[in-house]
Short mmCIF file of C-alpha atoms in Angstrom, two decimals:
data_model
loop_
_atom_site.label_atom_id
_atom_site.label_comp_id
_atom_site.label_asym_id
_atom_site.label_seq_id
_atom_site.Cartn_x
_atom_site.Cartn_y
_atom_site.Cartn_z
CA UNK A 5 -100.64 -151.19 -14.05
CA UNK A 6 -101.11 -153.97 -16.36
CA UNK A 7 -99.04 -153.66 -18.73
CA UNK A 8 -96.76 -155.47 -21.95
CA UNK A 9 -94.88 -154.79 -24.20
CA UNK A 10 -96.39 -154.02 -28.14
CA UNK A 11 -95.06 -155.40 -30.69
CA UNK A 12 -96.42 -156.21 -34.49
CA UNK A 13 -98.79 -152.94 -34.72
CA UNK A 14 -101.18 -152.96 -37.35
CA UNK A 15 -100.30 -150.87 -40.17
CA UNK A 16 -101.33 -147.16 -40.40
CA UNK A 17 -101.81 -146.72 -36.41
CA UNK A 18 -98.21 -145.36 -35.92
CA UNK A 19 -98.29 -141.65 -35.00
CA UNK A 20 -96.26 -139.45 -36.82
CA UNK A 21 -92.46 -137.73 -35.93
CA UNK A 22 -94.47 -134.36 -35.88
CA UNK A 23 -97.93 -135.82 -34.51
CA UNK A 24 -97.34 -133.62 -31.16
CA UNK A 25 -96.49 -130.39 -32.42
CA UNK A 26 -99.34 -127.82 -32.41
CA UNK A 27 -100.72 -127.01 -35.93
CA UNK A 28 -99.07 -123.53 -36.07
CA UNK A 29 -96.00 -124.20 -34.40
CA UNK A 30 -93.95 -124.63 -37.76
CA UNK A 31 -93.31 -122.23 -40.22
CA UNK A 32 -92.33 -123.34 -43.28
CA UNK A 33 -91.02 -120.45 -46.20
CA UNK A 34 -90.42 -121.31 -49.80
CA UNK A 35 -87.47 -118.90 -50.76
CA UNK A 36 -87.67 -119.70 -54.14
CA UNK A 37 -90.22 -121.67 -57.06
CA UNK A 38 -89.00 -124.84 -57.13
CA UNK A 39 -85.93 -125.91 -59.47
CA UNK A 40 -87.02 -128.04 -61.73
CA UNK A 41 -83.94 -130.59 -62.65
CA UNK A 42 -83.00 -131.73 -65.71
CA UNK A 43 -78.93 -132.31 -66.14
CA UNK A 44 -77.28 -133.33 -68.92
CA UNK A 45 -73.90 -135.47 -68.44
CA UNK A 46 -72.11 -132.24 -68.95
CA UNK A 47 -74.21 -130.34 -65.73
CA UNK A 48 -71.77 -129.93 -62.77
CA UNK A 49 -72.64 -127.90 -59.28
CA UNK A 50 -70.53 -126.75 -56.84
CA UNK A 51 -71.63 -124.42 -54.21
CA UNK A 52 -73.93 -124.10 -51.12
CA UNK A 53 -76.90 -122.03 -50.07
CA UNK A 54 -77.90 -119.76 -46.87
CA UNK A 55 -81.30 -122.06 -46.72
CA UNK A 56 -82.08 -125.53 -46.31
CA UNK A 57 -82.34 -127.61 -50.12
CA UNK A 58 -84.14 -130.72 -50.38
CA UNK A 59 -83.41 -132.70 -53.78
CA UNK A 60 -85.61 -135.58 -54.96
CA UNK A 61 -84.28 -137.78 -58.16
CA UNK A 62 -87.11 -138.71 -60.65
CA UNK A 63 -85.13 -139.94 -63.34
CA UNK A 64 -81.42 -140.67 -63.75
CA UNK A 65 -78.65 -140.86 -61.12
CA UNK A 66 -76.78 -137.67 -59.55
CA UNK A 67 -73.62 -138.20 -58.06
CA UNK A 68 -72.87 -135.99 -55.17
CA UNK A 69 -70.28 -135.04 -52.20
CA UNK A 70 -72.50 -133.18 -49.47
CA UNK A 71 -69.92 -132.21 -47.25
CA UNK A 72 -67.34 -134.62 -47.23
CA UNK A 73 -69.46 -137.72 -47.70
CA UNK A 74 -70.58 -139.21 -51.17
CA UNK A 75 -73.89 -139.32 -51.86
CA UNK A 76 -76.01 -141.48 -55.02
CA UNK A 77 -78.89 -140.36 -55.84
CA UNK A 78 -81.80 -142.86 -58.06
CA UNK A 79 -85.07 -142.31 -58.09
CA UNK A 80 -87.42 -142.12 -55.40
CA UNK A 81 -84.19 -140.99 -52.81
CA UNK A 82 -84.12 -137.67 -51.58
CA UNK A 83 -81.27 -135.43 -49.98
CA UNK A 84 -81.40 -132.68 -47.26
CA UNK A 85 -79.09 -130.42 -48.17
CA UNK A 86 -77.95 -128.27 -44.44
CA UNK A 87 -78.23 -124.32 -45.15
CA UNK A 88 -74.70 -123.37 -45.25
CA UNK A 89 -73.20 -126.83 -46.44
CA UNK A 90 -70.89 -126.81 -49.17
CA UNK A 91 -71.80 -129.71 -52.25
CA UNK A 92 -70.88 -130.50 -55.06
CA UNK A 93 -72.62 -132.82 -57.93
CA UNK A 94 -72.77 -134.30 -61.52
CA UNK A 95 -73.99 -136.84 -63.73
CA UNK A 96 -72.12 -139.90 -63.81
CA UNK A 97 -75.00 -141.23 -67.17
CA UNK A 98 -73.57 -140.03 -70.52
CA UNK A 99 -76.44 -141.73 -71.90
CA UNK A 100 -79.30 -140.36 -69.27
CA UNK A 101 -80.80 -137.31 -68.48
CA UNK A 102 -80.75 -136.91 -64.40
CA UNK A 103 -84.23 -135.21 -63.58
CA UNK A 104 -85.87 -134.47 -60.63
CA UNK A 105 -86.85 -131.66 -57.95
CA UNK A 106 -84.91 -129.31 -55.70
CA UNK A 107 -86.65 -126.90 -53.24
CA UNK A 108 -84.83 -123.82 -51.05
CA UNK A 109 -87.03 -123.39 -47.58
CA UNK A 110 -86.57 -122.98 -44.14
CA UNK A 111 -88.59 -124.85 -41.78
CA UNK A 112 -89.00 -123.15 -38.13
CA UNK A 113 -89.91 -123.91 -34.91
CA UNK A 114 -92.48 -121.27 -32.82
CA UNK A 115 -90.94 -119.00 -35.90
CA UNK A 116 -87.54 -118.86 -33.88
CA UNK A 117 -85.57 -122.19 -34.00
CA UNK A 118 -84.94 -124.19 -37.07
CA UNK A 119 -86.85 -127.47 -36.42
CA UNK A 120 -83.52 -129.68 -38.38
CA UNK A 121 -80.91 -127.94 -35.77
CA UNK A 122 -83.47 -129.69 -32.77
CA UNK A 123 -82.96 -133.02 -34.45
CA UNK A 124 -80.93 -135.89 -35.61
CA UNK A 125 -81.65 -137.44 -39.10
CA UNK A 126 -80.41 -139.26 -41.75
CA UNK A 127 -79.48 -136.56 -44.59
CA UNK A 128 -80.10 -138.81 -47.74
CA UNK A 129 -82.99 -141.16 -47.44
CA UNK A 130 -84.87 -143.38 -49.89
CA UNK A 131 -88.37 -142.32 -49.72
CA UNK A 132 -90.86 -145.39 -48.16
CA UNK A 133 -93.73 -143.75 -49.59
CA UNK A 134 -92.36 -143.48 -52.90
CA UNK A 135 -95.52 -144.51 -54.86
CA UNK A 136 -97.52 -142.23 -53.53
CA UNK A 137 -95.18 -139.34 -53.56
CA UNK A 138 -94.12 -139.81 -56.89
CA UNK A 139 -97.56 -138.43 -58.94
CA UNK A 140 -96.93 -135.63 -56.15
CA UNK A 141 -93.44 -134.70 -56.77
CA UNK A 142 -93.94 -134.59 -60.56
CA UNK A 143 -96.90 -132.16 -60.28
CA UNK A 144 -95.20 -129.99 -58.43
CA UNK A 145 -92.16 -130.00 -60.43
CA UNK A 146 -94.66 -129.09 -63.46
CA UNK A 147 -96.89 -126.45 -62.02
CA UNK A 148 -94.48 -124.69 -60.08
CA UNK A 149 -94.35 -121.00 -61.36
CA UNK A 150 -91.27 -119.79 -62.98
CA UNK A 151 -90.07 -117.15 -60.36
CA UNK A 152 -92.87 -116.58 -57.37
CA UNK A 153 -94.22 -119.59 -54.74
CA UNK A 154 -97.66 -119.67 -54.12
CA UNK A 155 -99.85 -121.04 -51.40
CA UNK A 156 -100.78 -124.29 -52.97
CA UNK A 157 -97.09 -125.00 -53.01
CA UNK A 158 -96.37 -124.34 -49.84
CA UNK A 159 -98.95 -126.96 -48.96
CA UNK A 160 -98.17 -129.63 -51.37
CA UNK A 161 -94.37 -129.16 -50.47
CA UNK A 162 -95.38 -129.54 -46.55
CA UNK A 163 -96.74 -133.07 -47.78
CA UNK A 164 -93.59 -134.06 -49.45
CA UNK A 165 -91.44 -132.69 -46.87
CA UNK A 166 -93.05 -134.06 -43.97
CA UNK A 167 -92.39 -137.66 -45.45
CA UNK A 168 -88.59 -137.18 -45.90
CA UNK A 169 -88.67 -136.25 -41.75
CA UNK A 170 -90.78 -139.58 -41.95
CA UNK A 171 -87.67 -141.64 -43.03
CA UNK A 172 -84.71 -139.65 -42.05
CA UNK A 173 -85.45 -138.82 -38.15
CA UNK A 174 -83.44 -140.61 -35.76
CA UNK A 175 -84.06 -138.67 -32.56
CA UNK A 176 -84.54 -135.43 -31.04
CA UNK A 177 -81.56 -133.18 -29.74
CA UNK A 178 -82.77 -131.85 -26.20
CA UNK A 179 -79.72 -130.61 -25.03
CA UNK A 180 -79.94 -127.37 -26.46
CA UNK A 181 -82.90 -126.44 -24.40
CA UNK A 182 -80.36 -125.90 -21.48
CA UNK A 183 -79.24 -122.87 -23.48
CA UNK A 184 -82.93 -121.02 -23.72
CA UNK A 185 -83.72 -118.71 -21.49
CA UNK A 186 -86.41 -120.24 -18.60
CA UNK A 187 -89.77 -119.22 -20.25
CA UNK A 188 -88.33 -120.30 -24.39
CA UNK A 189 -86.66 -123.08 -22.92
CA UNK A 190 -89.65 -124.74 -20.80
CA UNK A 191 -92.18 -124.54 -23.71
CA UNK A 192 -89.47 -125.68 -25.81
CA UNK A 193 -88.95 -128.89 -24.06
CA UNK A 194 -92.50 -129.43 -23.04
CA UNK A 195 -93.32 -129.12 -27.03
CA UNK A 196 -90.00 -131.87 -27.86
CA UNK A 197 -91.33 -133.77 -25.50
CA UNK A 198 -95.42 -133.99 -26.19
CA UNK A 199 -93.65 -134.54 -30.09
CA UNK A 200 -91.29 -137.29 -28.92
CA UNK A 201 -94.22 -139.31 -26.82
CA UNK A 202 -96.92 -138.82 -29.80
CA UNK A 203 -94.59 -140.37 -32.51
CA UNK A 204 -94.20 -143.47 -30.54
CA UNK A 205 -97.21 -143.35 -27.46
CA UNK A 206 -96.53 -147.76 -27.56
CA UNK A 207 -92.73 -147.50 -26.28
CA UNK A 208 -92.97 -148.70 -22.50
CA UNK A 209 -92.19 -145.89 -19.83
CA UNK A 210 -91.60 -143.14 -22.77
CA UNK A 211 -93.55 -140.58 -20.11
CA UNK A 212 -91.13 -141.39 -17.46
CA UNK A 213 -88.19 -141.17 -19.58
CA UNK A 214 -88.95 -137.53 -21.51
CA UNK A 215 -89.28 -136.28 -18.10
CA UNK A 216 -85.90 -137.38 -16.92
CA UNK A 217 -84.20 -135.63 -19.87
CA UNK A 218 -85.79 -132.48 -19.41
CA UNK A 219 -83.47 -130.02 -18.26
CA UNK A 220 -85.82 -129.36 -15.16
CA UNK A 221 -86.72 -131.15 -12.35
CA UNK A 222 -89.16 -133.82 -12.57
CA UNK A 223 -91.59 -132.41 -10.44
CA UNK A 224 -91.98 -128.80 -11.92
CA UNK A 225 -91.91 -130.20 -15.19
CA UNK A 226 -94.97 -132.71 -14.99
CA UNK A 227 -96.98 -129.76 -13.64
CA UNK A 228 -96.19 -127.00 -16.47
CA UNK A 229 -96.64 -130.21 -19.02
CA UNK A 230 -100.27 -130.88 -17.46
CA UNK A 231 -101.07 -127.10 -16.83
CA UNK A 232 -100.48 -126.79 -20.87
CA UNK A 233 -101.84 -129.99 -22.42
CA UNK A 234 -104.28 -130.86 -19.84
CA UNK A 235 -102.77 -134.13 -18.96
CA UNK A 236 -99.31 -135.55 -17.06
CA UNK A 237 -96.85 -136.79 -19.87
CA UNK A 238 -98.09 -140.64 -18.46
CA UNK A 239 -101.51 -139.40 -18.97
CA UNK A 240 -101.01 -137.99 -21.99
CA UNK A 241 -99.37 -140.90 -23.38
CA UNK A 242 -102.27 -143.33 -22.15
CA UNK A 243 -104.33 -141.35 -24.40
CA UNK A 244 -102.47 -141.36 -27.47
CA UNK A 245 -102.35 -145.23 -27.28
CA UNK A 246 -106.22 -144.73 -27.03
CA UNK A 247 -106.42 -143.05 -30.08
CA UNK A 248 -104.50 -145.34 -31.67
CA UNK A 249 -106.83 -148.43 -30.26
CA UNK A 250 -109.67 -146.53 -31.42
CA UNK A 251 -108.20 -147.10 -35.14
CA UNK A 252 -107.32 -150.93 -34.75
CA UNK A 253 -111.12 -151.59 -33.44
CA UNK A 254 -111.88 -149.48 -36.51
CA UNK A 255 -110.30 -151.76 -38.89
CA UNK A 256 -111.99 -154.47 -36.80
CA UNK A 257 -109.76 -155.91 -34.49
CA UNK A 258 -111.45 -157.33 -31.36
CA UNK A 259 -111.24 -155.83 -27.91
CA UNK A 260 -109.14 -158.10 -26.28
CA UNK A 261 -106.34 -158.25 -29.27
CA UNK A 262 -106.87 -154.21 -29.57
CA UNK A 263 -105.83 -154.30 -26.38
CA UNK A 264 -102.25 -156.51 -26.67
CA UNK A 265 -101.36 -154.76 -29.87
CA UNK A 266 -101.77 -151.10 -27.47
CA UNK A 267 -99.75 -153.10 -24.83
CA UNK A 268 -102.07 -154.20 -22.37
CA UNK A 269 -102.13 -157.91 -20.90
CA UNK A 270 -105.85 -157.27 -19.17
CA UNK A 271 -108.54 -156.28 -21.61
CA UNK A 272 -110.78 -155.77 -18.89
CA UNK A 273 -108.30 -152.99 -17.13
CA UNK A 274 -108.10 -151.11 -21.10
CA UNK A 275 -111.74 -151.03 -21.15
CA UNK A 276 -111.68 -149.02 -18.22
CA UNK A 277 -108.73 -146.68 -19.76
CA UNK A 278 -110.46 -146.44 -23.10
CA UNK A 279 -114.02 -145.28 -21.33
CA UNK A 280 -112.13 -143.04 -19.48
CA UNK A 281 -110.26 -140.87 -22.07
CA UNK A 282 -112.28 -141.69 -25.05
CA UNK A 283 -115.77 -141.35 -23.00
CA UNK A 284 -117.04 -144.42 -24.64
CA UNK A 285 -116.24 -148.09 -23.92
CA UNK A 286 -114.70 -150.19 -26.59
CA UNK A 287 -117.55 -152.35 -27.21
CA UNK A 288 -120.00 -149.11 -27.50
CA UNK A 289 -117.02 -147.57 -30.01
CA UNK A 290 -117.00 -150.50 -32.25
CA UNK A 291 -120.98 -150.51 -32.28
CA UNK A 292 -121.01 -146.31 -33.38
CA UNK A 293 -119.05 -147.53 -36.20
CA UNK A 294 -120.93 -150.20 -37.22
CA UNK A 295 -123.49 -147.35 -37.38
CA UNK A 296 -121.83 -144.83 -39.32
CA UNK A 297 -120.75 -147.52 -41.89
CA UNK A 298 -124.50 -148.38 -42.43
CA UNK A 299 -125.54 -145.01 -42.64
CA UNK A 300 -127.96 -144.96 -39.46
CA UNK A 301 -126.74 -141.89 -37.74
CA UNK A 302 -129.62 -139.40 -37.41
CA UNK A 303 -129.05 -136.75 -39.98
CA UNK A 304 -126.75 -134.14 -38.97
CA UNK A 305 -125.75 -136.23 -35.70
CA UNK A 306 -122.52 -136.43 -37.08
CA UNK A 307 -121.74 -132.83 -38.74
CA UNK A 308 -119.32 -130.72 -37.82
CA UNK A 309 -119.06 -132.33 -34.30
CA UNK A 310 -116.79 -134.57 -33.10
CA UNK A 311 -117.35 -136.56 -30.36
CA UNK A 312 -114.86 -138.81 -29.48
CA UNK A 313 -112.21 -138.98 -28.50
CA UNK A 314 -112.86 -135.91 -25.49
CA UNK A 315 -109.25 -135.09 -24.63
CA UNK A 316 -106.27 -136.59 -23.06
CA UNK A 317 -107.43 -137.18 -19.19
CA UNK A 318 -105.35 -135.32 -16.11
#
C-alpha cells in the first residue's frame, strides 16, 4: 500500500456523521407541531419531557440550566434537550423578545434503539450552517400547523436536525452492543461501524480500527461486514475515498493532487484503485464530465441510470 496521510480536503467532499446508515434505518416521529417561541422577559420554564426537544434561538437570548449546567442561547445556537432531563429557562432581555423554535421527536435506530443513547455529542451547539438554516428554521416555525405534524415537516425537520448531529457529534458509543443479543447486536455494530468509516473514509487505518472495537472477533466480523455490504470494512473504506475523489476531479482538481488530498503518495497506484471500484479510470471520469457539462451525452444516455460509481469492491 501506498499510502499518506490527508490533510487540507477540499471543501464539500467530507461525508456525513450519518453517510453510512441505510436510508430507512432511522425513524424519526414528530410528537407534537412545532412550538413556536416567542418569550417575553416575564416567560419562565421549568420542567422536562418523556421525548427528545431540540430548541433553536432566532431572536433574543434564553438563559437556561439543562441539567445542572448553564446554558446561553443567541441566535443561530441550538440545544438538545435529553427525553427525561429536567430544565429550566428564562429571559435574561427586559427589553427583547426571545424567539425561536422548539421541536418534541424521537429519533430511532432500526425502530428499536434511540440513535442519541448510541452516541456522544455536544448538547448545545452553534449551528455552522447557520445561513442556510436560518430561511429554513423560520419557515418552519411559520407553517407549522397549530396542533397536527405533517409529512413535509417531518422532512424539513430531518434537514435541520441532521445539521445539529453535524456539529454536536463527538463519537459513537459501541459498548452497548455487548449488551444485544447475537443477531441485534452484530447488525448493530456492523451498521456503527459502516456509519463511523463513511463520516471520515480519509482517517488512516479507520477499517482496521472499527474492527478491533467490535465486540466480536476480528475474523467473524470482516466476513458478516462483507457478506452484508459487499465489501471488507478496508474495502469498503477504499471506496468511499473513491467517491469522494470522484468529487475533487469534479471540481477540477488534477489526478495526481486528487490523489494526495484522498491520501495517496502514488497517483499511478490510485488510478488503479479508482478503475477498480468506480469502473472508470480517473482520466476517462474527468473526460465524462467534461461531456455532461457541454451537453454531448446522447439523449437519454444519462436518465434514470447511474453509472458510476458500481459499488464498493470485495
Amino acid at each position: 500500500m501506498d499510502e499518506t496521510e490527508h490533510d487540507d480536503l477540499a471543501p464539500n467532499t467530507a461525508s456525513g456523521v450519518l453517510a453510512g446508515l441505510p436510508v430507512r434505518a432511522l425513524d424519526l416521529t414528530l410528537t407534537r407541531s412545532a412550538i413556536r417561541m416567542r418569550h417575553s422577559h416575564s416567560w419562565m420554564i421549568d420542567k422536562s419531557n418523556s421525548v427528545h426537544d431540540l430548541v433553536i434561538c432566532l431572536s433574543g437570548t434564553g438563559k437556561y440550566r439543562l441539567g445542572e449546567v448553564p446554558v446561553t442561547l443567541t441566535p443561530g445556537m441550538a440545544m438538545l434537550i435529553p427525553a427525561g432531563t429536567r430544565f429550566v429557562g428564562h429571559n435574561p432581555d427586559p427589553d427583547q423578545i426571545y424567539t425561536g423554535l422548539a421541536q418534541h421527536f424521537r429519533l430511532d435506530l432500526f425502530g428499536q434503539h434511540d440513535l442519541f443513547a448510541r452516541m456522544s455529542y455536544r448538547p448545545v451547539v452553534t449551528l455552522s450552517r447557520w445561513p442556510m438554516l436560518a430561511p429554513l428554521v423560520r419557515h418552519y416555525r411559520a407553517t407549522a400547523p397549530s396542533s397536527s405534524t405533517t409529512l413535509v415537516m417531518h422532512h424539513a425537520f430531518m434537514v435541520i436536525l441532521n445539521a445539529f448531529i453535524e456539529d454536536a457529534f463527538l463519537s459513537w458509543n459501541t459498548a452497548q452492543a455487548e449488551a444485544l443479543d447475537n443477531s441485534e447486536g452484530l447488525s448493530m455494530a456492523i451498521t456503527m461501524a459502516a456509519t463511523q468509516i463513511a463520516s471520515n473514509p480519509l482517517e488512516p487505518g479507520l477499517a482496521d480500527r472499527v474492527v478491533a472495537d467490535a465486540p466480536y472477533s476480528d475474523v467473524y466480523f470482516r466476513r458478516e461486514f462483507r457478506r452484508r455490504l459487499g465489501a471488507t470494512p478496508a474495502k469498503y473504506q477504499e471506496f468511499r475515498r473513491m467517491e469522494i475523489a470522484m468529487q475533487l476531479l469534479e471540481a477540477g482538481y488534477g489526478i495526481t493532487e486528487t490523489a494526495r488530498r484522498v491520501g495517496f503518495a502514488d497517483s499511478y497506484y490510485f488510478s488503479r484503485l479508482f478503475k477498480r471500484h468506480i469502473g472508470i479510470s480517473p482520466r476517462g471520469w474527468q473526460d465524462q464530465v467534461r461531456l455532461r457539462r457541454d451537453g454531448r451525452w446522447p439523449r437519454g444516455q444519462e436518465d434514470g441510470e447511474v453509472i458510476y460509481p458500481r459499488r464498493p469492491q470485495p
